[in-house]
CSV table of C-alpha atoms and ligand atoms in Angstrom, one decimal:
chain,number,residue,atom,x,y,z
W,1,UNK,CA,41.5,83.4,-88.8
W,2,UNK,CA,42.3,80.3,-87.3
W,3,UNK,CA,45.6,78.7,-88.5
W,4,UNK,CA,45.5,75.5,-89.3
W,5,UNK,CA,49.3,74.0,-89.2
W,6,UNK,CA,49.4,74.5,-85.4
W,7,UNK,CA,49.7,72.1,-82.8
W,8,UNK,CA,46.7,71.3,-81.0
W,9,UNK,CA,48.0,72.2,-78.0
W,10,UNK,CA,51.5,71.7,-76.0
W,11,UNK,CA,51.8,70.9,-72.8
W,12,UNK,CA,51.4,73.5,-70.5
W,13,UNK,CA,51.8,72.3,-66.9
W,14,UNK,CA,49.1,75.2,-66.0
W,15,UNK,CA,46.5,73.5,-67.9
W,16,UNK,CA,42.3,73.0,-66.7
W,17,UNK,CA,41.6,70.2,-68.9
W,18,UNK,CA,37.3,69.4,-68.8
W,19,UNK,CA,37.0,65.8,-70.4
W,20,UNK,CA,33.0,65.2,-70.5
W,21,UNK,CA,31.6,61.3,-70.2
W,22,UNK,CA,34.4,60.6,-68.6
W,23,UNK,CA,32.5,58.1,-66.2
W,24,UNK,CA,31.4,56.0,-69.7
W,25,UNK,CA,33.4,53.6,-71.0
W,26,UNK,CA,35.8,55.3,-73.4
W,27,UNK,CA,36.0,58.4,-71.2
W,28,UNK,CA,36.8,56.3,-68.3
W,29,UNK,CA,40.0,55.6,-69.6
W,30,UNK,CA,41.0,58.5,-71.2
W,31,UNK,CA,40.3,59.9,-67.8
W,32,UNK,CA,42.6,57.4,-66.2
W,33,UNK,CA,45.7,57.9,-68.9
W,34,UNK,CA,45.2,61.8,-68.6
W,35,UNK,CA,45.2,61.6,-64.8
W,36,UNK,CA,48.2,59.5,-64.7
W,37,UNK,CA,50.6,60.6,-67.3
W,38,UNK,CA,49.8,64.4,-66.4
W,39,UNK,CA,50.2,65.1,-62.7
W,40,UNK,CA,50.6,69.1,-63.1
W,41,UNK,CA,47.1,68.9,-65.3
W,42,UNK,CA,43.8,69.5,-63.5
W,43,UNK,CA,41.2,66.9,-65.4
W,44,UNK,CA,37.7,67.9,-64.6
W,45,UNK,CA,35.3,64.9,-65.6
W,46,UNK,CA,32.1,66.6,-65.9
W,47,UNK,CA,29.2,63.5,-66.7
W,48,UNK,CA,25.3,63.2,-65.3
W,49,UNK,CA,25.8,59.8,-64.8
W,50,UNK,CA,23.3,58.4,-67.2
W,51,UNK,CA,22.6,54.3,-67.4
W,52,UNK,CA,26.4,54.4,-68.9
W,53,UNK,CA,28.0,56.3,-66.6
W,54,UNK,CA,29.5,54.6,-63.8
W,55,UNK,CA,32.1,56.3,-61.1
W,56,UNK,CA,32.9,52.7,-60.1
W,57,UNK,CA,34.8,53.0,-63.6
W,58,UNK,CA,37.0,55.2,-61.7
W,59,UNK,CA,37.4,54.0,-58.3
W,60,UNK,CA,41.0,54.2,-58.7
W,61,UNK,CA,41.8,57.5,-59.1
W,62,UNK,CA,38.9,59.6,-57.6
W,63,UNK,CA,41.3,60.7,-54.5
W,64,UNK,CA,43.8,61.8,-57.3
W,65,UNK,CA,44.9,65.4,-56.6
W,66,UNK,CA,44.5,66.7,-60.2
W,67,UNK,CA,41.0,65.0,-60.5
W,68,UNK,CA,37.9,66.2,-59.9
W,69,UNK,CA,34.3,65.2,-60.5
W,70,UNK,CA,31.7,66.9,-61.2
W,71,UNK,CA,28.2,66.3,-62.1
W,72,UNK,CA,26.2,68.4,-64.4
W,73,UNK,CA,24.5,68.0,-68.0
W,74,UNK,CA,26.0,69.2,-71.3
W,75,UNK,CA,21.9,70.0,-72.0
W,76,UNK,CA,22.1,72.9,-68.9
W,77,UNK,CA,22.9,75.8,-70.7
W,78,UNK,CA,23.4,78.0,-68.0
W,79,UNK,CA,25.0,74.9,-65.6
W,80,UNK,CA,27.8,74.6,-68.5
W,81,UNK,CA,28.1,78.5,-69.0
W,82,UNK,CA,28.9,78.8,-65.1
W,83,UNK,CA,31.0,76.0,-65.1
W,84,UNK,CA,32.8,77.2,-67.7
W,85,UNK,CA,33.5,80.5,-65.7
W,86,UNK,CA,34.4,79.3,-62.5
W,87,UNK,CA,36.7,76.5,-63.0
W,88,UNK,CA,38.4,78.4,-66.5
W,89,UNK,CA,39.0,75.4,-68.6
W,90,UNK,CA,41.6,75.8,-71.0
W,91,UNK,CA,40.9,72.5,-73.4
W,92,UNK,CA,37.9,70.7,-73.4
W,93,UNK,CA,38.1,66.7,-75.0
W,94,UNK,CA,34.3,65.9,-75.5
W,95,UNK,CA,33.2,62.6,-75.4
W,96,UNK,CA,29.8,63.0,-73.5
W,97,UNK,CA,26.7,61.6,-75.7
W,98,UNK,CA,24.6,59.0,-76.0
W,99,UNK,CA,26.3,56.1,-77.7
W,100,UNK,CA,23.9,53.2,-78.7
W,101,UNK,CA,22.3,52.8,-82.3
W,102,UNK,CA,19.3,50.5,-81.0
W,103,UNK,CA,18.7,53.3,-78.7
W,104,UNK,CA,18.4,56.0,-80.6
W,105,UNK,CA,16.3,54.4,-82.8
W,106,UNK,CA,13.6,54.5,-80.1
W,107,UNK,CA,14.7,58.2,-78.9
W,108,UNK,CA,15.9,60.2,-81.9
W,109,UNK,CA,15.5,63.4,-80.2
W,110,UNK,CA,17.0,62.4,-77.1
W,111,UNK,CA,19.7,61.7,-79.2
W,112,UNK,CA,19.5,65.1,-81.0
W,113,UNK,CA,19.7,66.9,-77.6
W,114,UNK,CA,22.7,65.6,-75.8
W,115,UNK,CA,24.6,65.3,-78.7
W,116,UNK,CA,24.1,68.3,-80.8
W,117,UNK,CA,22.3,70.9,-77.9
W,118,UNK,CA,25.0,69.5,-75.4
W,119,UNK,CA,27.9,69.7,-77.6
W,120,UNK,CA,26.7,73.8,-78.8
W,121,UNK,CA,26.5,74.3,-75.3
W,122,UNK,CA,30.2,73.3,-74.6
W,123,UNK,CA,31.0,75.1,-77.6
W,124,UNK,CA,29.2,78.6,-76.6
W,125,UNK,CA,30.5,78.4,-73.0
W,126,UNK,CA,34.8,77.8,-74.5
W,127,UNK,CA,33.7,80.7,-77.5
W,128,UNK,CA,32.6,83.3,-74.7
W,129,UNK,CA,35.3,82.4,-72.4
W,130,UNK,CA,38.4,82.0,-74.7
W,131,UNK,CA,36.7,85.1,-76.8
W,132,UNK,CA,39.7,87.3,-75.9
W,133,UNK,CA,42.8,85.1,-76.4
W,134,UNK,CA,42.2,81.6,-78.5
W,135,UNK,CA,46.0,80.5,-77.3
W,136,UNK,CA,46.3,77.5,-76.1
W,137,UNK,CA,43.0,76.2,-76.0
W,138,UNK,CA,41.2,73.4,-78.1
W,139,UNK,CA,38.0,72.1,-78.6
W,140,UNK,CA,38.7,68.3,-78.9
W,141,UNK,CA,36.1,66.5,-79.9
W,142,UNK,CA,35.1,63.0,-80.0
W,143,UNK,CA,33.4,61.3,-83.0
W,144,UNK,CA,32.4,58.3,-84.6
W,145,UNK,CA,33.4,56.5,-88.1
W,146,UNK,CA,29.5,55.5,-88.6
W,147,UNK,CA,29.3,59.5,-89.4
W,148,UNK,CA,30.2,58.6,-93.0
W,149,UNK,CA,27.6,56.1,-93.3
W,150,UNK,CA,28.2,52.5,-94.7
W,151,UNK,CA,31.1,51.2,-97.0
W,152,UNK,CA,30.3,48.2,-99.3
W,153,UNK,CA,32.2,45.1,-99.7
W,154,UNK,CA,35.3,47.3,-101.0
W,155,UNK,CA,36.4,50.3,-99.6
W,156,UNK,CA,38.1,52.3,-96.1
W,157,UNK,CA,36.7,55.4,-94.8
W,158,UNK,CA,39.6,58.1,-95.0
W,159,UNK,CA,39.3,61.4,-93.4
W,160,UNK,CA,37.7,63.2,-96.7
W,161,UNK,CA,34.7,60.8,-97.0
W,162,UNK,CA,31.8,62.6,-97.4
W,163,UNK,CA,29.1,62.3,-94.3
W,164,UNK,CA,26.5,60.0,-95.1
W,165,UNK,CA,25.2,58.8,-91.9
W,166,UNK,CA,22.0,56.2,-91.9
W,167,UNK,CA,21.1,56.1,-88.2
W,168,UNK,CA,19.2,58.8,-85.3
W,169,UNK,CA,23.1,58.2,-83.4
W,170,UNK,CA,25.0,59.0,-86.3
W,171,UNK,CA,23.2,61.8,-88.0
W,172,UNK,CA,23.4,63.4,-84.0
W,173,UNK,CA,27.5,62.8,-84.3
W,174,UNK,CA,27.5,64.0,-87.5
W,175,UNK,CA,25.8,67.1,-86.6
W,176,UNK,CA,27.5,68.1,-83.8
W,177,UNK,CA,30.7,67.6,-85.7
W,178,UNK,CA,29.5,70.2,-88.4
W,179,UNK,CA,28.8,72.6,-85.9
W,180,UNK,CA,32.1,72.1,-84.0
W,181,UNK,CA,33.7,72.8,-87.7
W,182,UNK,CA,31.4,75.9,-87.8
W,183,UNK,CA,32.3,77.3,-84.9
W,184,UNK,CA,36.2,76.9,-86.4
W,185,UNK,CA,35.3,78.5,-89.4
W,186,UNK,CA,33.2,80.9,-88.3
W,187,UNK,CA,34.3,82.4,-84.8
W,188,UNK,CA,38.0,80.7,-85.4
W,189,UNK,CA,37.2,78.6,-82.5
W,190,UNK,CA,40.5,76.1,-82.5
W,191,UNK,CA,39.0,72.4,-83.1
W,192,UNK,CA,40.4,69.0,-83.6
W,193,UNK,CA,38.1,66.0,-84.0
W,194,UNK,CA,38.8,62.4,-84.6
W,195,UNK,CA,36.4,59.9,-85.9
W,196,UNK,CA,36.7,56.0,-84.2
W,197,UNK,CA,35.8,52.7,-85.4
W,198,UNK,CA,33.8,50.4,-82.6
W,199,UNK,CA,35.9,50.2,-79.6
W,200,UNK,CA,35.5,47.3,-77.2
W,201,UNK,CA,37.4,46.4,-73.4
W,202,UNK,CA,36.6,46.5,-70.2
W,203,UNK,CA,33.8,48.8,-68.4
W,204,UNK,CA,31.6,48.9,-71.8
W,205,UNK,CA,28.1,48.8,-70.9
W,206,UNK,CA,26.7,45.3,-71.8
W,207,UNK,CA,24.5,46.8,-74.6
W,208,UNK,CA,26.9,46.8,-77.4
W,209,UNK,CA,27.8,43.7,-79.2
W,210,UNK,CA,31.0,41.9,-77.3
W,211,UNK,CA,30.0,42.7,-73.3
W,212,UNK,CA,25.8,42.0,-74.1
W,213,UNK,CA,27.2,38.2,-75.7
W,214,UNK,CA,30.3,38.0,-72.6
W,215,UNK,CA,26.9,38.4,-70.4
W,216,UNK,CA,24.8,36.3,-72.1
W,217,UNK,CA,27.4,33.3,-72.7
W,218,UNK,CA,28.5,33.8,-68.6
W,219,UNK,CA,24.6,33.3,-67.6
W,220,UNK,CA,23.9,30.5,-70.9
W,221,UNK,CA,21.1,32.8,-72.3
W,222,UNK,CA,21.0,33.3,-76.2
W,223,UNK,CA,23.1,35.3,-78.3
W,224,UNK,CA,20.8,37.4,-81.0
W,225,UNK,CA,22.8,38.0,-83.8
W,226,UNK,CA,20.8,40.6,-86.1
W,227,UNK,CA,19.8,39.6,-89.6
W,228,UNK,CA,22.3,36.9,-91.1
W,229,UNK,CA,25.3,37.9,-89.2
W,230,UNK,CA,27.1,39.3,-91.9
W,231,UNK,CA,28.0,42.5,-91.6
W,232,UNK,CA,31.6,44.1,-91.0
W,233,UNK,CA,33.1,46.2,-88.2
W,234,UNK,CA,36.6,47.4,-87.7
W,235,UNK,CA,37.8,46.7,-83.8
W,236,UNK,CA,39.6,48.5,-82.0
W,237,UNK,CA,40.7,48.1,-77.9
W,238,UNK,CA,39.6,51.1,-76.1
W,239,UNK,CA,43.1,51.7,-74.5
W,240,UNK,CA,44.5,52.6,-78.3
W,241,UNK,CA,42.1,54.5,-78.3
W,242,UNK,CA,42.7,56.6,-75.4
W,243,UNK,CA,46.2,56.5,-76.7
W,244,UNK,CA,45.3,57.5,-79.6
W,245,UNK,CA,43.1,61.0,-78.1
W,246,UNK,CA,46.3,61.4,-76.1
W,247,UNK,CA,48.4,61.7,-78.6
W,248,UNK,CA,46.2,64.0,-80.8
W,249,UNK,CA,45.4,66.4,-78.1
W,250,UNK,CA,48.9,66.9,-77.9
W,251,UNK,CA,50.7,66.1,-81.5
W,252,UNK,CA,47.5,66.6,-83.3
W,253,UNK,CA,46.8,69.8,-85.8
W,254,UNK,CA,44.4,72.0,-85.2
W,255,UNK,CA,41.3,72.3,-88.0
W,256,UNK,CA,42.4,68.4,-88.7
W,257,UNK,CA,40.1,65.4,-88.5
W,258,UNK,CA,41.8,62.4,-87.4
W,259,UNK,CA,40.4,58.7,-88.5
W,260,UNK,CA,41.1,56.0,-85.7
W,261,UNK,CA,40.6,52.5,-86.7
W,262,UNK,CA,41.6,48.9,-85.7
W,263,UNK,CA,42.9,47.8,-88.9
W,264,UNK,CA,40.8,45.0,-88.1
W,265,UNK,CA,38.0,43.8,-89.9
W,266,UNK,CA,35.7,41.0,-88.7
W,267,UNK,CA,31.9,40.3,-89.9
W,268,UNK,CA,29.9,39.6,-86.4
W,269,UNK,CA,29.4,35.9,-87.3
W,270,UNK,CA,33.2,35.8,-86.9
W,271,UNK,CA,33.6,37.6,-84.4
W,272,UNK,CA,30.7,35.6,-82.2
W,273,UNK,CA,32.2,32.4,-82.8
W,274,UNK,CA,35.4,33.7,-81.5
W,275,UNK,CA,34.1,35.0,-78.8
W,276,UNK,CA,32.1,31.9,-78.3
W,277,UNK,CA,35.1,29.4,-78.2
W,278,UNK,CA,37.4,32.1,-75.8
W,279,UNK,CA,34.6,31.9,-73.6
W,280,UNK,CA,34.2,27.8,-73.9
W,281,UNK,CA,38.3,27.8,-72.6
W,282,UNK,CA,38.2,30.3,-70.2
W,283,UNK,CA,34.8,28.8,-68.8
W,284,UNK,CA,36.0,25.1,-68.9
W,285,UNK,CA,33.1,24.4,-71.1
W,286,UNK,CA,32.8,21.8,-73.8
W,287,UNK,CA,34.0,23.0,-76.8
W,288,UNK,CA,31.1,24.5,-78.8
W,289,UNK,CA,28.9,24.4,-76.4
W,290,UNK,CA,28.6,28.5,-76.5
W,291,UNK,CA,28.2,28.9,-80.2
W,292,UNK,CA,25.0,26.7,-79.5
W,293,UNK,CA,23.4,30.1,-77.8
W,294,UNK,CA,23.6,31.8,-81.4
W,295,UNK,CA,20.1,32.7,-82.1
W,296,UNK,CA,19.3,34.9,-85.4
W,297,UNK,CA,17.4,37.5,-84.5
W,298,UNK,CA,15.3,40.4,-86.2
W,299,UNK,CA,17.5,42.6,-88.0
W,300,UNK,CA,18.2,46.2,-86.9
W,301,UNK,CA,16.6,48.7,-88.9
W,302,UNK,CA,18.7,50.6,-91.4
W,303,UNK,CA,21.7,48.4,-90.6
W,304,UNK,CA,24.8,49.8,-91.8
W,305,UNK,CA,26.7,46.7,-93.5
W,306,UNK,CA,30.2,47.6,-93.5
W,307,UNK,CA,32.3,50.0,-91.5
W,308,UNK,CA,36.5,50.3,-91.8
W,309,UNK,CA,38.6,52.3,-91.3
W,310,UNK,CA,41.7,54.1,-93.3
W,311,UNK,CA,44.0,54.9,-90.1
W,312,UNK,CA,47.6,55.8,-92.7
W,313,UNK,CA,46.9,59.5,-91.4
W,314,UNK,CA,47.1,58.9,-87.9
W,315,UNK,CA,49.8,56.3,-88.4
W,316,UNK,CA,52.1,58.2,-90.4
W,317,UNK,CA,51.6,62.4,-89.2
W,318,UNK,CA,51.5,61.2,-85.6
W,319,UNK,CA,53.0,57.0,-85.3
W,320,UNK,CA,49.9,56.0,-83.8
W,321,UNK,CA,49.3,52.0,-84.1
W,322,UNK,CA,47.0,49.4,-82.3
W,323,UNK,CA,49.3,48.0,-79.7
W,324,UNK,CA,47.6,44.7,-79.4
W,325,UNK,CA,45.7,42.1,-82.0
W,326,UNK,CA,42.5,41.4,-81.6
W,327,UNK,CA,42.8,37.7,-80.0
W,328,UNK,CA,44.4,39.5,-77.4
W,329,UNK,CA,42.7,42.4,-76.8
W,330,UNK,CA,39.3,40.7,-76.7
W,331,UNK,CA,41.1,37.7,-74.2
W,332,UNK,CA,41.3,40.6,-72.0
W,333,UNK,CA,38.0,42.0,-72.2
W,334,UNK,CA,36.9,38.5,-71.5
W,335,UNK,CA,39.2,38.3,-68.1
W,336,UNK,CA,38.4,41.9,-66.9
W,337,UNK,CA,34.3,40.6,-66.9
W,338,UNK,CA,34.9,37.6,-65.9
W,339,UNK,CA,37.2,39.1,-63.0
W,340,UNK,CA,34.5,41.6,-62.1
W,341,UNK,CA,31.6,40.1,-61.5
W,342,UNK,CA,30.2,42.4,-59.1
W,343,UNK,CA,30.7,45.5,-61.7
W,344,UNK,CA,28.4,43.7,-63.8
W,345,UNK,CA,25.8,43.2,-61.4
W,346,UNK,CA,25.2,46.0,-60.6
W,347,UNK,CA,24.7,47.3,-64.0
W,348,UNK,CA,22.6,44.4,-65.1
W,349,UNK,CA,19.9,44.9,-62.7
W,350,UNK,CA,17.0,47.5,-62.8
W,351,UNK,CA,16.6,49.5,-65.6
W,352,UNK,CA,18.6,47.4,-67.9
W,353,UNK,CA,16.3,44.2,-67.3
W,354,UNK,CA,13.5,46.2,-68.9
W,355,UNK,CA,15.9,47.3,-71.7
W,356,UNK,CA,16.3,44.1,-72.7
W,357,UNK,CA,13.1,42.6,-72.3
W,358,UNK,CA,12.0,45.5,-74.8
W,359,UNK,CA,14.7,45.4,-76.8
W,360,UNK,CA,15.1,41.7,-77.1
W,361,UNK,CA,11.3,40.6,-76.3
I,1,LIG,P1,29.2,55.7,-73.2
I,1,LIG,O1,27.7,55.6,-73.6
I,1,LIG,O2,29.8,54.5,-72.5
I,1,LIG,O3,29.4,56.9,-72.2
I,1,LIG,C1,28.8,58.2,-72.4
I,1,LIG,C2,29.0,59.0,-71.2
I,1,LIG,O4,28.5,60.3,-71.4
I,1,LIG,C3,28.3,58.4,-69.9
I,1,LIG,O5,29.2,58.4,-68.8
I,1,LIG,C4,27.1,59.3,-69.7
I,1,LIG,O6,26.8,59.4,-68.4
I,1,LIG,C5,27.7,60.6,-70.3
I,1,LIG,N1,26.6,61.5,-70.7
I,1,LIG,C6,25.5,61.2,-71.5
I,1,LIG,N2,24.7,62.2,-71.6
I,1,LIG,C7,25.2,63.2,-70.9
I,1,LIG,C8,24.8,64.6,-70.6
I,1,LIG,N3,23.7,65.1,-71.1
I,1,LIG,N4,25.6,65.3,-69.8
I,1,LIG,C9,26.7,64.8,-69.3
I,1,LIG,N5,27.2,63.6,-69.5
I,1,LIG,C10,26.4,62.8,-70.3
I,1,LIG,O7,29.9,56.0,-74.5
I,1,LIG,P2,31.3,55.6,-75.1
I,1,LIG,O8,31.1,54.3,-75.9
I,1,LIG,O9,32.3,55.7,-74.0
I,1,LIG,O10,31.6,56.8,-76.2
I,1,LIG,C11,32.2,58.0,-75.8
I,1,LIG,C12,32.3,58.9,-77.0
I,1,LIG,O11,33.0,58.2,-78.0
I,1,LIG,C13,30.9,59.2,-77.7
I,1,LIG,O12,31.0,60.5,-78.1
I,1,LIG,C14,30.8,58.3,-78.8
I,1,LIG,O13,30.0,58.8,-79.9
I,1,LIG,C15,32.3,58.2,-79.2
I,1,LIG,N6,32.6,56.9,-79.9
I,1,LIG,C16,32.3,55.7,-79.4
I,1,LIG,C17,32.7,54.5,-80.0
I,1,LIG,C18,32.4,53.2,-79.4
I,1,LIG,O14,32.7,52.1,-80.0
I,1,LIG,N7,31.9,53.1,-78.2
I,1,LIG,C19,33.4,54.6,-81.2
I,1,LIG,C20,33.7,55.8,-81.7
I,1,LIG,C21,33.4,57.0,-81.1
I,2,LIG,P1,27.1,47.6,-81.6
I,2,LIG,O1,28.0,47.1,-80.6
I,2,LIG,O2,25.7,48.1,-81.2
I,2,LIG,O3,27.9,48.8,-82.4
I,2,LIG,P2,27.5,49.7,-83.7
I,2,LIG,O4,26.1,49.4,-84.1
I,2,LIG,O5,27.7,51.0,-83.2
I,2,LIG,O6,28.5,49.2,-84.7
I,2,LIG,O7,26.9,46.5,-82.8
I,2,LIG,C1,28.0,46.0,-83.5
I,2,LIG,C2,27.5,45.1,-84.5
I,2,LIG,O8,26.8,44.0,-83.9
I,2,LIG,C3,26.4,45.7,-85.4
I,2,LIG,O9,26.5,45.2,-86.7
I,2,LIG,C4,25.1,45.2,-84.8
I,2,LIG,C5,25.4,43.9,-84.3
I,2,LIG,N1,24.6,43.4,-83.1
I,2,LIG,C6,24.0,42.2,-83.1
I,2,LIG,O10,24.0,41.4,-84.1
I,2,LIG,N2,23.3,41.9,-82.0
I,2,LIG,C7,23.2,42.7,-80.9
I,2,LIG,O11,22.5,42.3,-79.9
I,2,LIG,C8,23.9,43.9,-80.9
I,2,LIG,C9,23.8,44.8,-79.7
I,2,LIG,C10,24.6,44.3,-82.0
C-alpha cells in the first residue's frame, strides 16, 4: 500500500533522474537548475524535439558530465520500455506534452496521444522496472491548473477542486493525471503531481500569449487579443516554477497534489497594455504607440474565463513563494527576447509562418 506521509524522495547522490521535455520551455529550466544544483545526479532529458523543443535552450550545459540527451518519443512503447531498462532511472519528473490550447483544438487526438499514451507509457516502463522495490523512486508529474476548468469572477482553485476541464489540452492533462493517480492507487506506484498556473520567461515558444505579442510588437505587426480581452490568468515566471518542481521532488509528499500559482491575477487587456508600454521604453518608441497594434480578434472557442490559483499549500507545507513580481519578471522576459534575436529567428521561420497564417488568417 503506498504510504502517503513519505517524502517524495531524499537526495541520494546515486540517483538516474529522466526529466522528459526538457528541451521545451519549462523543462529547459528545470533541466538547467537540476543540472546545476545536483552534480552527483545523472539528469537524462529524454524529448523528440517537436516545433517546441529546442536544444539551443540548453546550449549551456549540454557538455555537463551528469547530463545527457537523448531523443526518443514518450508514444514508443517499446523505445521508453528499453530506455527504461538500460539507463535504470530511479525518478522520473514528466513534463513532455503538447502544451497549446489553440492547438489542440485543431488536433485533439494528437493531444490524446502524447499526453495520455505517452504518459501510460512512462508509467508502464517505472511499474515494470521499480516492480520489485518501490524505494526511492517517484513518479513526478507535471500538470496544469486549466485541469479544473474555469473559476468565475470569485474564487481560487485549491488542490481539492474537482476536474472540470473545458479544452482537447486540458481534458489530455486531466487524464493523464487520473491515470498517474491510478497507477498509485492501484499498483502503489509512488506519485507526486503539481498543477501550475500559466508560466511565462524566456525560451517560451512565441505561440502563447506574452512571447507571440513581444514578437509581434518587436516586428510592429498586430496584437489579436481574443474576444473582449477580459479574461483572467494567474502569472507566474517560469524559474519559480522550476523552483518550485525542485523543491517538491525533494520536500514534497508522496500521493500529494501540489497547486503552483503566481498569486498574480491580471485580465489580458491588462496585461497587453503593460506589455505594450515596457516594450514602448525598452524600444525607445513613442509612448503608446504599441498599444495601437491591439487588434480584437475572434474569440477562442470554449474560452475558459478565469483561472487562479490557491498556492497556501505549497507556501505553508514546503515555504515556496514567487521570488519576483510581475513588472519584474515580465521586464526580463522582455530583455532575454530582445537580447536573443537570433533564438527567435530561428523559431519564427518555416513551420511556424504557416501556423500563424492559419491560426491568425
Ligand atoms: P512546451 O510545449 O514548451 O515543451 C514541451 C516539450 O515536450 C518539448 O520540448 C517537446 O519537444 C516535448 N515533447 C512533446 N511531445 C513529445 C513526445 N511525444 N515525446 C517526447 N517529447 C515530447 O511545454 P511547456 O510550456 O514547457 O510545458 C511543460 C509541461 O508543463 C507540460 O506538461 C505542460 O502541460 C505543463 N504546464 C505548462 C504551463 C505553461 O504555462 N506553459 C503551465 C502549467 C503546466
Ligand atoms: P495562452 O498563452 O495560450 O495560455 P492558456 O490558454 O493556456 O491560458 O493564452 C493566455 C490568454 O491569452 C488566454 O486567455 C488566451 C489569450 N490569448 C489571446 O488573447 N490572443 C492570443 O493570440 C493568444 C495566443 C492567447
Amino acid at each position: 500500500m503506498l504510504k502517503k506521509e513519505s517524502i517524495a524522495s531524499k537526495y541520494n547522490p546515486m540517483n538516474n533522474i529522466l526529466l522528459t521535455g526538457g528541451a521545451g520551455f519549462i523543462g529547459s529550466h528545470v533541466v538547467r537548475l537540476l543540472v546545476a544544483k545536483y552534480h552527483d545526479y545523472k539528469i537524462f532529458n529524454l524529448d523528440n524535439l517537436t516545433y517546441a523543443g529546442n536544444l539551443e535552450n540548453l546550449r549551456d550545459i549540454e557538455d555537463k558530465e551528469n547530463y545527457c540527451f537523448i531523443k526518443a518519443d514518450i508514444t514508443n512503447t517499446a523505445e521508453i520500455d528499453a530506455l527504461f531498462q538500460k539507463h535504470q532511472f530511479d525518478q522520473v519528473v514528466h513534463l513532455a506534452a503538447e502544451s497549446h490550447v489553440d492547438r489542440s483544438i485543431t488536433d485533439p487526438i494528437g493531444f490524446a496521444k502524447t499526453n495520455i499514451i505517452g504518459t501510460l507509457n512512462l508509467l508502464e516502463a517505472s511499474k515494470k522496472l521499480w516492480a520489485s522495490n518501490y524505494d526511492g523512486k517517484l513518479f513526478y508529474h507535471i500538470s496544469t491548473d486549466e485541469v479544473y476548468g474555469t473559476l468565475g469572477k470569485e474564487g481560487l482553485f485549491t488542490e481539492t477542486t474537482p476536474y472540470d476541464p473545458n479544452s482537447p489540452y486540458s481534458a489530455s492533462k486531466a487524464g493523464s493525471d487520473h491515470f498517474v493517480r491510478a497507477y498509485g492507487e492501484t499498483y502503489g506506484l509512488p506519485f507526486v503531481i503539481s498543477n501550475c498556473s500559466n508560466n511565462y520567461g524566456p525560451n517560451q515558444f512565441p505561440e502563447k500569449l506574452i512571447p507571440l505579442f513581444i514578437n509581434n510588437i518587436i516586428e510592429n505587426k498586430p496584437l489579436p487579443v481574443y474576444g473582449d480581452g477580459n479574461y483572467t490568468r494567474d502569472w507566474l515566471y517560469v524559474l519559480d516554477h522550476a523552483k518550485a518542481i525542485d523543491l517538491i521532488l525533494h520536500k514534497g509528499k508522496v500521493k500529494e497534489t501540489y497547486n503552483i500559482g503566481g498569486f498574480n491575477e491580471w485580465k489580458n487587456i491588462d496585461l497587453v497594455k503593460l506589455l505594450c508600454a515596457q516594450m514602448d521604453v525598452k524600444l525607445e518608441r513613442a509612448k503608446g504607440s504599441s498599444e495601437k497594434l491591439i487588434t480584437y480578434v475572434k474569440d477562442r472557442p470554449g474560452h475558459d474565463l478565469r483561472y487562479a490559483i490557491d498556492a497556501s499549500k505549497i507556501n505553508t507545507e514546503l515555504g515556496w513563494e514567487p521570488s519576483v513580481t510581475f513588472e519584474q519578471g515580465l521586464s526580463r522576459t522582455i530583455d532575454w527576447y530582445l537580447g536573443n534575436s537570433e533564438w527567435l529567428n530561428h523559431v519564427t521561420t518555416g513551420t511556424y509562418q504557416e501556423y500563424y497564417e492559419k491560426q491568425y488568417q
